[in-house]
CSV table of C-alpha atoms and ligand atoms in Angstrom, one decimal:
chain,number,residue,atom,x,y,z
A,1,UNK,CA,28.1,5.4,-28.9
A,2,UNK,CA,27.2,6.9,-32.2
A,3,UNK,CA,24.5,5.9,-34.5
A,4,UNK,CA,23.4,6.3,-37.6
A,5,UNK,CA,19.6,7.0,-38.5
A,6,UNK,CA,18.1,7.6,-41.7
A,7,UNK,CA,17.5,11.4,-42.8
A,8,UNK,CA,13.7,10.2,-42.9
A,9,UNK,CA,13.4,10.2,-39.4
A,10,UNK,CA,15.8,13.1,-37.9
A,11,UNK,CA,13.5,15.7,-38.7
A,12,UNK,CA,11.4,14.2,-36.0
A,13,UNK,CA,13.5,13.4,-33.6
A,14,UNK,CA,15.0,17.4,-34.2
A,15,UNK,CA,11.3,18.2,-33.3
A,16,UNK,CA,10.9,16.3,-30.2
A,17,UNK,CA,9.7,13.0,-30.6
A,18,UNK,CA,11.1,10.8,-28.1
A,19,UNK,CA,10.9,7.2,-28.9
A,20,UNK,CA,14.0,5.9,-30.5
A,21,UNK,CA,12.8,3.3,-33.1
A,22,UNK,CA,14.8,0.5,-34.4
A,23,UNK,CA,13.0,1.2,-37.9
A,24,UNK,CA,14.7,4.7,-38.0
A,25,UNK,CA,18.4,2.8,-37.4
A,26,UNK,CA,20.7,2.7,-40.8
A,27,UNK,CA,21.6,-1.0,-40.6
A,28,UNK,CA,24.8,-1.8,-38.3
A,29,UNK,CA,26.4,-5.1,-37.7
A,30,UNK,CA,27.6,-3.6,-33.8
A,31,UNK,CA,25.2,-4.6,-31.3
A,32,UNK,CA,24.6,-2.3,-28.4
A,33,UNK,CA,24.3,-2.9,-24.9
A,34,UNK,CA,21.3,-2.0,-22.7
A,35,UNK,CA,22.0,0.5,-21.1
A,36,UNK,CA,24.4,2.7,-23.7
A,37,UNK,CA,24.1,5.8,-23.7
A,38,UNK,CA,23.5,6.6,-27.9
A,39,UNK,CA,24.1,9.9,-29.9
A,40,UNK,CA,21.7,9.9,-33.0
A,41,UNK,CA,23.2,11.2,-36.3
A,42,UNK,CA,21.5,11.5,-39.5
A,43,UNK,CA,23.4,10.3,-42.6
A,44,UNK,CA,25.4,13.9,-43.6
A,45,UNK,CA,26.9,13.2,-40.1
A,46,UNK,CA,24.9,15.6,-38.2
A,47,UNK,CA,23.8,15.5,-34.8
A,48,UNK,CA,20.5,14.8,-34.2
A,49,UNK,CA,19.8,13.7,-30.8
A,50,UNK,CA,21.2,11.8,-27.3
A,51,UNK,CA,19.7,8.8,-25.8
A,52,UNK,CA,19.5,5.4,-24.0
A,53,UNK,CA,19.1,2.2,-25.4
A,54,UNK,CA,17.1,0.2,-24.1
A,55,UNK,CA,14.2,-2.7,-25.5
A,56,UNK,CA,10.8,-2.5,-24.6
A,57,UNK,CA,7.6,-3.6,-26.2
A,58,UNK,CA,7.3,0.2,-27.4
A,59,UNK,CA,10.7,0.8,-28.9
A,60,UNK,CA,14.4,0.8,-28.8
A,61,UNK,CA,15.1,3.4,-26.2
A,62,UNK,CA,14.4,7.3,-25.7
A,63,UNK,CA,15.9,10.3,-26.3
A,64,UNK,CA,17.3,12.0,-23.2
A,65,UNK,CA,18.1,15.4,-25.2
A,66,UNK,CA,19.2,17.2,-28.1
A,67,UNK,CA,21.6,19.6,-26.7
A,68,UNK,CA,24.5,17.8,-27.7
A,69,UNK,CA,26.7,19.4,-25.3
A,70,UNK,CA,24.4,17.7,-22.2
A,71,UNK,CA,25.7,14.5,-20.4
A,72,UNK,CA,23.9,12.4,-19.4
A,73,UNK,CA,25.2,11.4,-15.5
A,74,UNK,CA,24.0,11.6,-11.7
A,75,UNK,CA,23.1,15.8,-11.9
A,76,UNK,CA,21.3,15.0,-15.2
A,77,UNK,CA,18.5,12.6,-13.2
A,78,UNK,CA,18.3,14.9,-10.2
A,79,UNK,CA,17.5,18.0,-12.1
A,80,UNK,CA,14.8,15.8,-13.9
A,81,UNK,CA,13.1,14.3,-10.7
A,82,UNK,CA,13.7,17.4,-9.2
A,83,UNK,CA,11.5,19.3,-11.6
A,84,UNK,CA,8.8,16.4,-12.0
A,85,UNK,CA,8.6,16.9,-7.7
A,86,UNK,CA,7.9,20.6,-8.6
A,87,UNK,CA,5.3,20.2,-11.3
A,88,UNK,CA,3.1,18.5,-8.8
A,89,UNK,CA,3.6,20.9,-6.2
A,90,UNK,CA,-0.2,22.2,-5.2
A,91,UNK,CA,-1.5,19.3,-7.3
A,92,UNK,CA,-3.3,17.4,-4.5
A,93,UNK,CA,-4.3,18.5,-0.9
A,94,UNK,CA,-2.1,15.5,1.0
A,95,UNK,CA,-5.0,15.0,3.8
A,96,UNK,CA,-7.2,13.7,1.0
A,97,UNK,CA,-5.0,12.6,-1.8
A,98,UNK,CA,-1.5,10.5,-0.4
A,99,UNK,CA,-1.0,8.9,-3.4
A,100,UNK,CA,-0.1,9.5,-7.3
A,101,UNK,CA,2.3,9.8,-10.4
A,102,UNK,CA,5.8,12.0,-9.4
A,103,UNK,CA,7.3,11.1,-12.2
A,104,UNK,CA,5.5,9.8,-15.4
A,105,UNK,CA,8.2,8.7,-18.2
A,106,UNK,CA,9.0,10.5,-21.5
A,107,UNK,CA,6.5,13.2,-20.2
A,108,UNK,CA,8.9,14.1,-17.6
A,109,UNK,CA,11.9,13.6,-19.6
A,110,UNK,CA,13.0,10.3,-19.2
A,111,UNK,CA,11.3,7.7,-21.5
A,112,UNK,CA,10.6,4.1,-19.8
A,113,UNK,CA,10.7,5.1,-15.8
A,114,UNK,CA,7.7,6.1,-13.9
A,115,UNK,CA,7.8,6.6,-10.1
A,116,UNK,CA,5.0,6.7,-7.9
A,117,UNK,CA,4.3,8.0,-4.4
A,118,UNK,CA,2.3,6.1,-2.1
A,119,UNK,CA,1.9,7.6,1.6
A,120,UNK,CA,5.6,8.6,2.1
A,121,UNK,CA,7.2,5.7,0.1
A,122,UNK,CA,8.0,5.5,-3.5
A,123,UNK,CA,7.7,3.0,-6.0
A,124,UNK,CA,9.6,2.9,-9.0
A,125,UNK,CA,9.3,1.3,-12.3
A,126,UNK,CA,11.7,0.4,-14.7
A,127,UNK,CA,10.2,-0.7,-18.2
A,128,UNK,CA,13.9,-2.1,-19.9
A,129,UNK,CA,17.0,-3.3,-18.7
A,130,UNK,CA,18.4,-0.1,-20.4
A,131,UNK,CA,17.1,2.6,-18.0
A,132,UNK,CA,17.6,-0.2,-15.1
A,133,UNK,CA,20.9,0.1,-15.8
A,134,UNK,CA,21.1,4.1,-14.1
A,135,UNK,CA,19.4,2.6,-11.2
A,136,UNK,CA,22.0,3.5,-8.9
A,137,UNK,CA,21.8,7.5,-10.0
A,138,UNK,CA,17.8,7.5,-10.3
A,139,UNK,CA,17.8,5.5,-7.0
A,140,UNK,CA,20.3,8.8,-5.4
A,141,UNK,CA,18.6,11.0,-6.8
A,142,UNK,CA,15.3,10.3,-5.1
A,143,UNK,CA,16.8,10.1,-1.8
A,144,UNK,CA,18.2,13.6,-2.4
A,145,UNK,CA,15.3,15.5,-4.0
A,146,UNK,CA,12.8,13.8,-1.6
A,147,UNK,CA,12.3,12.9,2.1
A,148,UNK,CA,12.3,9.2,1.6
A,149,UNK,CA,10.5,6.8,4.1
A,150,UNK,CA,11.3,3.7,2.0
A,151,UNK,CA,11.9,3.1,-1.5
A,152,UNK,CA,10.1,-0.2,-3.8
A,153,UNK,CA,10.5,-1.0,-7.2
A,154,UNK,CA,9.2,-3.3,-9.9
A,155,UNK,CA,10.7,-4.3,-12.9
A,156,UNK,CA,8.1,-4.7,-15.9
A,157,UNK,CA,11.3,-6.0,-18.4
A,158,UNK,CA,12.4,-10.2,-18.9
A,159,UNK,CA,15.8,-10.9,-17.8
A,160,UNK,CA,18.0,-13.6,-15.7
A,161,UNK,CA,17.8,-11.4,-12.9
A,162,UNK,CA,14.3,-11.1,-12.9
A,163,UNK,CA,13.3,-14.6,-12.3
A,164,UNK,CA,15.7,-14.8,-9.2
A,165,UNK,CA,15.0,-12.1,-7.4
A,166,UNK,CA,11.1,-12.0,-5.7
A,167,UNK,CA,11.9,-9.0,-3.9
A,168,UNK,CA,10.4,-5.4,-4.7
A,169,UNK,CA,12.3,-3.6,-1.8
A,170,UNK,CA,15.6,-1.3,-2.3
A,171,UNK,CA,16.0,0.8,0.5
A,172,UNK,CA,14.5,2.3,3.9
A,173,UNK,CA,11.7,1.6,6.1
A,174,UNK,CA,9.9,-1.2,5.2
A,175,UNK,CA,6.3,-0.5,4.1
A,176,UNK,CA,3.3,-1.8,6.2
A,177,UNK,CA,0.8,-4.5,4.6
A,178,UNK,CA,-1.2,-3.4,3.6
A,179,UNK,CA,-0.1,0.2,3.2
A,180,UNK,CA,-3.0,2.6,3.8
A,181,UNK,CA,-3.2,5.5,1.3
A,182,UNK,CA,-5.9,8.0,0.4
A,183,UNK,CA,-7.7,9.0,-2.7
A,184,UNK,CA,-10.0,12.0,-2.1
A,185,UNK,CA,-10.4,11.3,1.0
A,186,UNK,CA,-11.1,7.3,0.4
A,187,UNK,CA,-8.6,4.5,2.1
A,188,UNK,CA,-7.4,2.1,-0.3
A,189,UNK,CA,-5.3,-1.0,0.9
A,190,UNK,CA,-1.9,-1.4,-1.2
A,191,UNK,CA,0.9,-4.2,-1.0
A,192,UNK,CA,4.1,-2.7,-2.3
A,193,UNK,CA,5.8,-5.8,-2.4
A,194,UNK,CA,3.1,-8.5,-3.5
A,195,UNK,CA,4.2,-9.4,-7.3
A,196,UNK,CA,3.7,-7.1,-9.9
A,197,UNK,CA,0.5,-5.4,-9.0
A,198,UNK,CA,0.1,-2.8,-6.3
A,199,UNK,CA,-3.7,-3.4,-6.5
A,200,UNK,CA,-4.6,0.4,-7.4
A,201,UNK,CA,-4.4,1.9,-10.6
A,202,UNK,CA,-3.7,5.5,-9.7
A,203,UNK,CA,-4.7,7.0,-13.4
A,204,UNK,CA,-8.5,6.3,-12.9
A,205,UNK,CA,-8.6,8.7,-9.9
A,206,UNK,CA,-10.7,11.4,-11.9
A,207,UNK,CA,-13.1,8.7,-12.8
A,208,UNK,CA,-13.7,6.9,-9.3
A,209,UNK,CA,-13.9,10.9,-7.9
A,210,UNK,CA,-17.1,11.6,-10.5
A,211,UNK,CA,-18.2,8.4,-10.4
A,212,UNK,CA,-18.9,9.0,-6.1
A,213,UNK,CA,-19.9,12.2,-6.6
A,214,UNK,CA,-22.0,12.5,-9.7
A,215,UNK,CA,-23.5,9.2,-10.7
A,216,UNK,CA,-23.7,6.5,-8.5
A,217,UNK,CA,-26.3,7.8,-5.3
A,218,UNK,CA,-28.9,5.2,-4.7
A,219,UNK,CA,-27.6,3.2,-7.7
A,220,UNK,CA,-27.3,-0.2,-8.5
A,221,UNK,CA,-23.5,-0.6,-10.3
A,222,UNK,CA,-22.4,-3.3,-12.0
A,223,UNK,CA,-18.7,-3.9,-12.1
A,224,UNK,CA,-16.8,-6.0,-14.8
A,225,UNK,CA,-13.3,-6.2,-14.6
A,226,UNK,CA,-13.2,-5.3,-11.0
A,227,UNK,CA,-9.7,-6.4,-9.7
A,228,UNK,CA,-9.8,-5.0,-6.3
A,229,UNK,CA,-12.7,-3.4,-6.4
A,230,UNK,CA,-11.5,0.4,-6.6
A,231,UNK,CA,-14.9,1.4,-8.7
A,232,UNK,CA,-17.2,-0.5,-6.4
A,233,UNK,CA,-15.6,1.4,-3.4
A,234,UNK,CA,-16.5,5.0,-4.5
A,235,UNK,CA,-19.4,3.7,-5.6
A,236,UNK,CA,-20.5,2.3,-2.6
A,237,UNK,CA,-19.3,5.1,-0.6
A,238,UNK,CA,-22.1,7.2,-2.2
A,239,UNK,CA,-24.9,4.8,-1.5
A,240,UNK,CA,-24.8,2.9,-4.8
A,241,UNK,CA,-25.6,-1.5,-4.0
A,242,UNK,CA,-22.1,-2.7,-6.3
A,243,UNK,CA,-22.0,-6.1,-8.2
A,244,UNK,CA,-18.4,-6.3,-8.6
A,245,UNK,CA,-17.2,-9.4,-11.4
A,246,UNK,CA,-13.6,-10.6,-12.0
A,247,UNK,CA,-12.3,-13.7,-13.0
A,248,UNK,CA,-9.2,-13.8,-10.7
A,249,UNK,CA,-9.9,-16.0,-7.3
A,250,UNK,CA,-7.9,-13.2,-5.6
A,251,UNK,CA,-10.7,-10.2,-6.2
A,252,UNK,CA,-12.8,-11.5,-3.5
A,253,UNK,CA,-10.8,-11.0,-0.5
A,254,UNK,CA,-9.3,-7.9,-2.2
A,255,UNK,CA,-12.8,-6.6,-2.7
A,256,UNK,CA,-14.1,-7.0,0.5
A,257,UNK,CA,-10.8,-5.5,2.1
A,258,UNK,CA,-11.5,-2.8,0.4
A,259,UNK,CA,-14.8,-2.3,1.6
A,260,UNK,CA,-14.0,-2.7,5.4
A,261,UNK,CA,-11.0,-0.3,5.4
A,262,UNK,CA,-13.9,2.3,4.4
A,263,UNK,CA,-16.5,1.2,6.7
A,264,UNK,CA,-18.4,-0.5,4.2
A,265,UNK,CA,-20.3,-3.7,5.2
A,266,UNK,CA,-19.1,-5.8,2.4
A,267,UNK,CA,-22.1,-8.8,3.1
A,268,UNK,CA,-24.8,-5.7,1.4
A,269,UNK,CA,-22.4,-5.7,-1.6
A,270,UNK,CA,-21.9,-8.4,-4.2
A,271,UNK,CA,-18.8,-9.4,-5.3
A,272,UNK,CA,-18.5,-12.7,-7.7
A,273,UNK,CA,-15.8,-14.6,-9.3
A,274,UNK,CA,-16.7,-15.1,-12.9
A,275,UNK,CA,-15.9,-14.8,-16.6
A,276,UNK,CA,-17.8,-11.2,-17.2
A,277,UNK,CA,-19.1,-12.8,-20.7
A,278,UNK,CA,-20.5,-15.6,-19.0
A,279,UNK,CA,-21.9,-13.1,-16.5
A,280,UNK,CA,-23.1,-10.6,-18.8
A,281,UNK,CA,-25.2,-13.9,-20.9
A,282,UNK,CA,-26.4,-15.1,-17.3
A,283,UNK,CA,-27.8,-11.5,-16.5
A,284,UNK,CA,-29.2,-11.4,-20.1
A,285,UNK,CA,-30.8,-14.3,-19.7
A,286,UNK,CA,-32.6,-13.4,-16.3
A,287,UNK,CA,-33.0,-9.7,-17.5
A,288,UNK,CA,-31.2,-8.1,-14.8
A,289,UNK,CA,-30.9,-4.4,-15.0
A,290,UNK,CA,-28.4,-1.9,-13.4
A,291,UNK,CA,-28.6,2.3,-13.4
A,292,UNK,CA,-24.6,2.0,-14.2
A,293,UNK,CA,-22.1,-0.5,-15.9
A,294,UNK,CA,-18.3,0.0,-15.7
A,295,UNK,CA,-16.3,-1.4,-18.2
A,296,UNK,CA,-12.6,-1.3,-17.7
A,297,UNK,CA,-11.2,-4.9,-19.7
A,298,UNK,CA,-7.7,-5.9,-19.7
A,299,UNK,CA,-6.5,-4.8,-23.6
A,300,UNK,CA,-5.9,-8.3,-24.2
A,301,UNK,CA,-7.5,-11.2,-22.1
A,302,UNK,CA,-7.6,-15.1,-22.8
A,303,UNK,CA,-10.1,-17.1,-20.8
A,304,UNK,CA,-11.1,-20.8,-21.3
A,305,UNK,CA,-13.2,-20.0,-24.1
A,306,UNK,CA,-12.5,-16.6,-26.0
A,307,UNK,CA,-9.5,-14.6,-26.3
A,308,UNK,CA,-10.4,-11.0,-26.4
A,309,UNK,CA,-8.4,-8.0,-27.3
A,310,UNK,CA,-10.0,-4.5,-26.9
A,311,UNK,CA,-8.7,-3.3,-30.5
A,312,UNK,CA,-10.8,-6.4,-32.1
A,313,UNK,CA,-13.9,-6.8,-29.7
A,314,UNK,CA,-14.6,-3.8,-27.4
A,315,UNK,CA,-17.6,-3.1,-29.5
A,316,UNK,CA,-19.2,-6.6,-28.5
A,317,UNK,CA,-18.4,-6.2,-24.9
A,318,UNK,CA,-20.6,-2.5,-25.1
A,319,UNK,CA,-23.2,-4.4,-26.8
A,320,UNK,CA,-23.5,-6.6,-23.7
A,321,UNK,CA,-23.6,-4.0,-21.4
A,322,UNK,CA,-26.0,-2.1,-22.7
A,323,UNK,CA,-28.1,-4.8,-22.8
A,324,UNK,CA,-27.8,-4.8,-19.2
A,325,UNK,CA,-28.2,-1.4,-18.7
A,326,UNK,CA,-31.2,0.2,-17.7
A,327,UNK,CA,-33.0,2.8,-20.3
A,328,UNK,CA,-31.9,6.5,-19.2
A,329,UNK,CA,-28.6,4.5,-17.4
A,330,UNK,CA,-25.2,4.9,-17.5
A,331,UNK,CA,-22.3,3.1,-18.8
A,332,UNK,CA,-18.7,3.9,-18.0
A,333,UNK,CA,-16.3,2.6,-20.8
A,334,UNK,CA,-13.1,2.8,-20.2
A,335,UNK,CA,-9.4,1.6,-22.0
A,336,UNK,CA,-5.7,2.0,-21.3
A,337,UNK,CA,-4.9,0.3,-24.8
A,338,UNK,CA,-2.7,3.1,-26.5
A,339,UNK,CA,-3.2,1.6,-29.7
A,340,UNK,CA,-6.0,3.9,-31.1
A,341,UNK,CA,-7.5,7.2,-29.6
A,342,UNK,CA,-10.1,8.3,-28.0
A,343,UNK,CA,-11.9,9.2,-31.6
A,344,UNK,CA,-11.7,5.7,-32.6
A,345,UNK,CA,-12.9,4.5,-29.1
A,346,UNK,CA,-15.5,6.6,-29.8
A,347,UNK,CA,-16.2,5.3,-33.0
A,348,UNK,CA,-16.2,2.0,-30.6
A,349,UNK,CA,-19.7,3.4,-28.6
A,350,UNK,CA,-21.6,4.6,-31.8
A,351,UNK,CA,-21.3,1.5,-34.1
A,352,UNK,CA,-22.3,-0.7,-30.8
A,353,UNK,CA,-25.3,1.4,-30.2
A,354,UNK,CA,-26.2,1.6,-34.3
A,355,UNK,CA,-27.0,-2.1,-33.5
A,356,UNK,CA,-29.6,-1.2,-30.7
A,357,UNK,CA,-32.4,0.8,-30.8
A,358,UNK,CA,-31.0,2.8,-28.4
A,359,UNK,CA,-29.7,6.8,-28.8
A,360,UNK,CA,-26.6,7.6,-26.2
A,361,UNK,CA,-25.2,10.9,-25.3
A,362,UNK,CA,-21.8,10.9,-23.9
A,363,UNK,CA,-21.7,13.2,-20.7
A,364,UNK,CA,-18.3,12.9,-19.6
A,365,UNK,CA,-15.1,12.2,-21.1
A,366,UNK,CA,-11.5,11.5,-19.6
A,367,UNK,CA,-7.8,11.2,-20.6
A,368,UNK,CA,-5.1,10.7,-17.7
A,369,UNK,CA,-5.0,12.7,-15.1
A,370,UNK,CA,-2.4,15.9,-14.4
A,371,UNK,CA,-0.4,14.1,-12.8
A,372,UNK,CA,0.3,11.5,-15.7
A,373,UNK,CA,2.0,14.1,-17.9
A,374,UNK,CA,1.9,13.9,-21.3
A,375,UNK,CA,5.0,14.8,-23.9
A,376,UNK,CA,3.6,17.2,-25.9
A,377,UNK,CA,5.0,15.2,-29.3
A,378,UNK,CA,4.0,11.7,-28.1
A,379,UNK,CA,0.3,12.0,-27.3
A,380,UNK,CA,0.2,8.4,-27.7
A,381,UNK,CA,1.8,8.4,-24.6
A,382,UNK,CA,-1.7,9.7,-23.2
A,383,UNK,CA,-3.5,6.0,-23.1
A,384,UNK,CA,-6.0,6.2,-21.3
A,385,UNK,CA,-9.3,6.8,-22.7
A,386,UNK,CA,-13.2,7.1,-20.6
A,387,UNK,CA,-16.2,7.9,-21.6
A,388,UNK,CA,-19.3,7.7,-19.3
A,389,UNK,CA,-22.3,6.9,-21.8
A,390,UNK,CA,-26.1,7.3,-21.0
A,391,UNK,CA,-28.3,4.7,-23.0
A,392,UNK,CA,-31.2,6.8,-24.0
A,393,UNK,CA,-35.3,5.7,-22.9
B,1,SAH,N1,-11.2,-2.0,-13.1
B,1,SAH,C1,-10.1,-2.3,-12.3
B,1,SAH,C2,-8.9,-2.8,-13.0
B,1,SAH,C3,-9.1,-3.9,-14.0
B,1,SAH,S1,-7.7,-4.8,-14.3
B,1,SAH,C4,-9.7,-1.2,-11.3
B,1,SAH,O1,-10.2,-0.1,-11.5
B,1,SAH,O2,-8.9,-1.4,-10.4
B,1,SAH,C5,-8.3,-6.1,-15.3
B,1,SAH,C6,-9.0,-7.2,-14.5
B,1,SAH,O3,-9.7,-8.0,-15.5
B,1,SAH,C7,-8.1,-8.2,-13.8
B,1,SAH,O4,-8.4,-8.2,-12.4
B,1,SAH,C8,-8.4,-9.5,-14.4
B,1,SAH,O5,-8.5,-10.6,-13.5
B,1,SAH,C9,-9.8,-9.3,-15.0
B,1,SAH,N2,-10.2,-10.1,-16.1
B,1,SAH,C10,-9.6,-10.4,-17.3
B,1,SAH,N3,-10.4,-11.2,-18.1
B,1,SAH,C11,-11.5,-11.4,-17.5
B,1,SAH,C12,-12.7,-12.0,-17.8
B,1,SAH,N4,-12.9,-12.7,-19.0
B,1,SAH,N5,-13.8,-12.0,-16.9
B,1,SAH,C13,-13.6,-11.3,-15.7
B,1,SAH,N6,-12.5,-10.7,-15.4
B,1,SAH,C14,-11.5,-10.7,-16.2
C-alpha cells in the first residue's frame, strides 16, 4: 500500500529513522489495516521508505527498509533473527548467564518485537496487532534459526482476541514453573505463562552484577519498588541485610522465593508490603538509616493517595531517599521512562540535592545493556537510565 508523507519528514526517514509517525502522513481518507505492509512516498512521488503499520502507544508502525526492491516475507524475518542470534554470539558465558535480549525491536531491524531467551525457551513480544499479524513467519523463523525447546509469547497490544485468550504458550515443550534461569551465576525463578510479567527484568543485569560486587558487602539496602525482589537478591548474596518495599500483595512470596532458590534464609531479610511513600515518612519519622537505597518506580504509579509519574515527581522521591540514606551512602536511581534522557535525569539528582545540605558525586552510570541494542538514529529507543549516587558526609 502506498502512502503519502509530507516532504518535511522524508529526509528523515531517507536517514534512518524508524518510527513511522501518523504526524508525518499527508491526510488520506483510506484507512489501513494492521498489519499492511506500507511504501512511504514523499509528495514529488518519490520513494522514501517500506514498512508495517501497526498502532502502538509509540507510533504508527516502523520502517522495515529503504531498499525499495526488498520484500518483506518469510526469508526477510529469518535473515533478521538470524543476524540478531549472531550479534550476541560470545555475549554471555551460558554456565552463568542463561538468560537475555536475542532480539531487541527497531535495534535489530524490526520495530515493535522483542524476543527473549530464557534457559532454552523463548519468549516473544508483540507490541501491535500490526507486527502480530507476521506471527506465523517470525514464529518459523525462530524454530529455524534456533534449537527451540518451547516457544511463549505475550501480547502487550488491546484487541478482542486478547481478552479471550489467557494463554502465553505457542509451541514445544512446556516450560517448568517456575523456570530456573541464571544471571551471573545467580538463580532467579520465572513463570513464562503467569500474566504479563515474567517477574525479571532482564535490562537491569549490569546493575544487580555491580550492585553484588561493588557496593553492597556488609550493607544495609533498602529496596523500594522491589517487585520480586531481583535487587535484594544480589544484594543479599554479597552479605548486605535487604529491606525490600512494594505495594503489590504478590512481592512477598515472590521475594522470598527468590531468596530460597539462592540459598538465602529469607526470615534474616525483610521484606514488607507497603506504599514506599508511606514507608519512606515512617522511616523518616524513626530516623532509620541505610548504607544504600534503590530506587527503581514504575514511570507512572496511582496509589490510594497520590498519583505519581517519574517525569513530574522523581525529584521528590530522591529527596526521600536521601533522607534515609546514610552520610557517605549510596543511592541507586534508576528509570525506564524514555521520555527524557539521562542529562535531564541527571538534572533530576542535582536539583533534589540543591535542597539538602548534602554534596553527591555520581560513581556509576548505566544505559541498557549490549544485549538491548540500540538503533543508532532512535537513541530514544535506549530507555533505560541508572545512576548510583553517593550522598556526601
Ligand atoms: N525494581 C524491580 C522492578 C520494579 S517494577 C526489579 O528490579 O525487579 C515496579 C514495582 O513498583 C511493582 O512491583 C509495583 O507493585 C511497585 N509499586 C508501584 N507503586 C508503588 C508504591 N506507591 N509503593 C510501593 N510499590 C509500588
Amino acid at each position: 500500500m502506498k502512502i503519502h508523507i509530507k516532504n518535511k519528514y522524508a529526509q528523515k526517514y531517507k536517514k534512518g529513522y524508524p518510527l513511522i509517525e501518523k504526524k508525518a502522513f499527508v491526510a488520506q481518507n483510506t484507512k489501513i489495516e494492521e498489519g499492511s505492509i506500507i511504501d512511504l512516498y514523499d509528495e514529488q512521488d518519490h520513494f522514501v521508505a517500506r514498512g508495517y503499520y501497526g498502532i502502538q502507544n509509540k507510533g504508527h508502525g516502523w520502517v522495515l527498509t529503504l531498499n525499495p526492491q526488498e520484500t518483506i516475507h518469510f526469508e526477510f524475518f529469518k535473515e533478521k533473527i538470524g543476524t540478531a542470534i549472531q550479534k550476541r554470539v560470545g555475549l554471555f558465558d551460558e554456565s552463568l548467564t542463561n538468560a537475555y535480549r536475542l532480539f531487541n525491536g527497531e535495534g535489530d531491524g524490526i520495530g515493535g518485537l522483542t524476543i527473549d531467551f530464557y534457559n532454552g525457551f523463548y519468549l516473544v513480544t508483540w507490541y501491535s496487532l500490526g507486527i502480530y499479524a507476521f506471527k506465523e513467519f517470525i514464529i518459523e523463523s525462530l524454530e529455524k534459526v534456533t534449537n527451540v525447546s518451547g516457544i511463549y509469547e505475550k501480547k502487550r497490544f488491546k484487541s478482542a482476541t486478547q481478552m479471550q485468550e489467557t494463554k502465553d504458550y505457542v509451541l514445544g515443550e512446556k516450560a517448568p514453573e517456575p523456570l530456573i534461569v541464571k544471571e551471573n551465576g545467580v538463580n532467579f525463578a520465572t513463570y513464562l505463562d503467569d500474566g504479563p510479567m515474567v517477574g525479571f527484568f532482564l535490562d537491569q543485569r549490569d546493575v544487580r552484577k555491580t550492585l553484588m560486587d561493588k557496593y553492597a558487602s556488609g550493607k544495609t539496602v533498602l529496596n523500594t519498588f522491589s517487585y520480586t525482589g531481583a535487587f535484594s537478591v544480589f544484594a543479599a548474596l554479597a552479605g548486605a541485610k535487604t529491606t525490600s518495599v512494594d505495594l503489590a500483595n504478590r512481592s512477598l512470596a515472590k521475594t522470598q522465593e527468590q531468596f530460597s532458590i539462592n540459598g538465602i534464609d529469607s526470615s534474616r531479610q525483610t521484606i514488607i508490603v507497603e506504599d514506599v511513600f508511606k514507608y519512606f515518612k515512617y522511616a523518616t519519622r524513626k530516623h532509620l538509616l541505610f548504607d544504600v537505597v534503590i530506587l527503581d518506580p514504575p514511570s507512572f504509579a496511582r496509589s490510594k493517595k497520590k498519583t505519581f509519574s517519574v517525569a513530574n515527581n522523581y525529584v521528590e522521591l530522591l529527596q526521600d531517599a536521601i533522607a534515609v540514606t546514610k552520610p557517605g551512602g549510596m543511592i541507586i536511581a534508576s528509570t525506564n521512562y524514555s521520555g527524557f534522557n539521562m542529562k535531564k535525569f541527571q538534572r533530576f539528582v542535582a536539583a533534589a540535592f540543591k535542597t539538602t545540605p548534602y554534596t553527591y558525586r555520581i560513581r556509576e552510570e548505566f544505559l541498557l545493556p549490549d544485549d538491548f541494542l540500540v538503533h543508532s538514529e532512535f537513541p530514544e529507543g535506549n530507555y533505560l537510565k541508572v545512576v548510583f549516587i553517593e550522598k556526601g558526609k
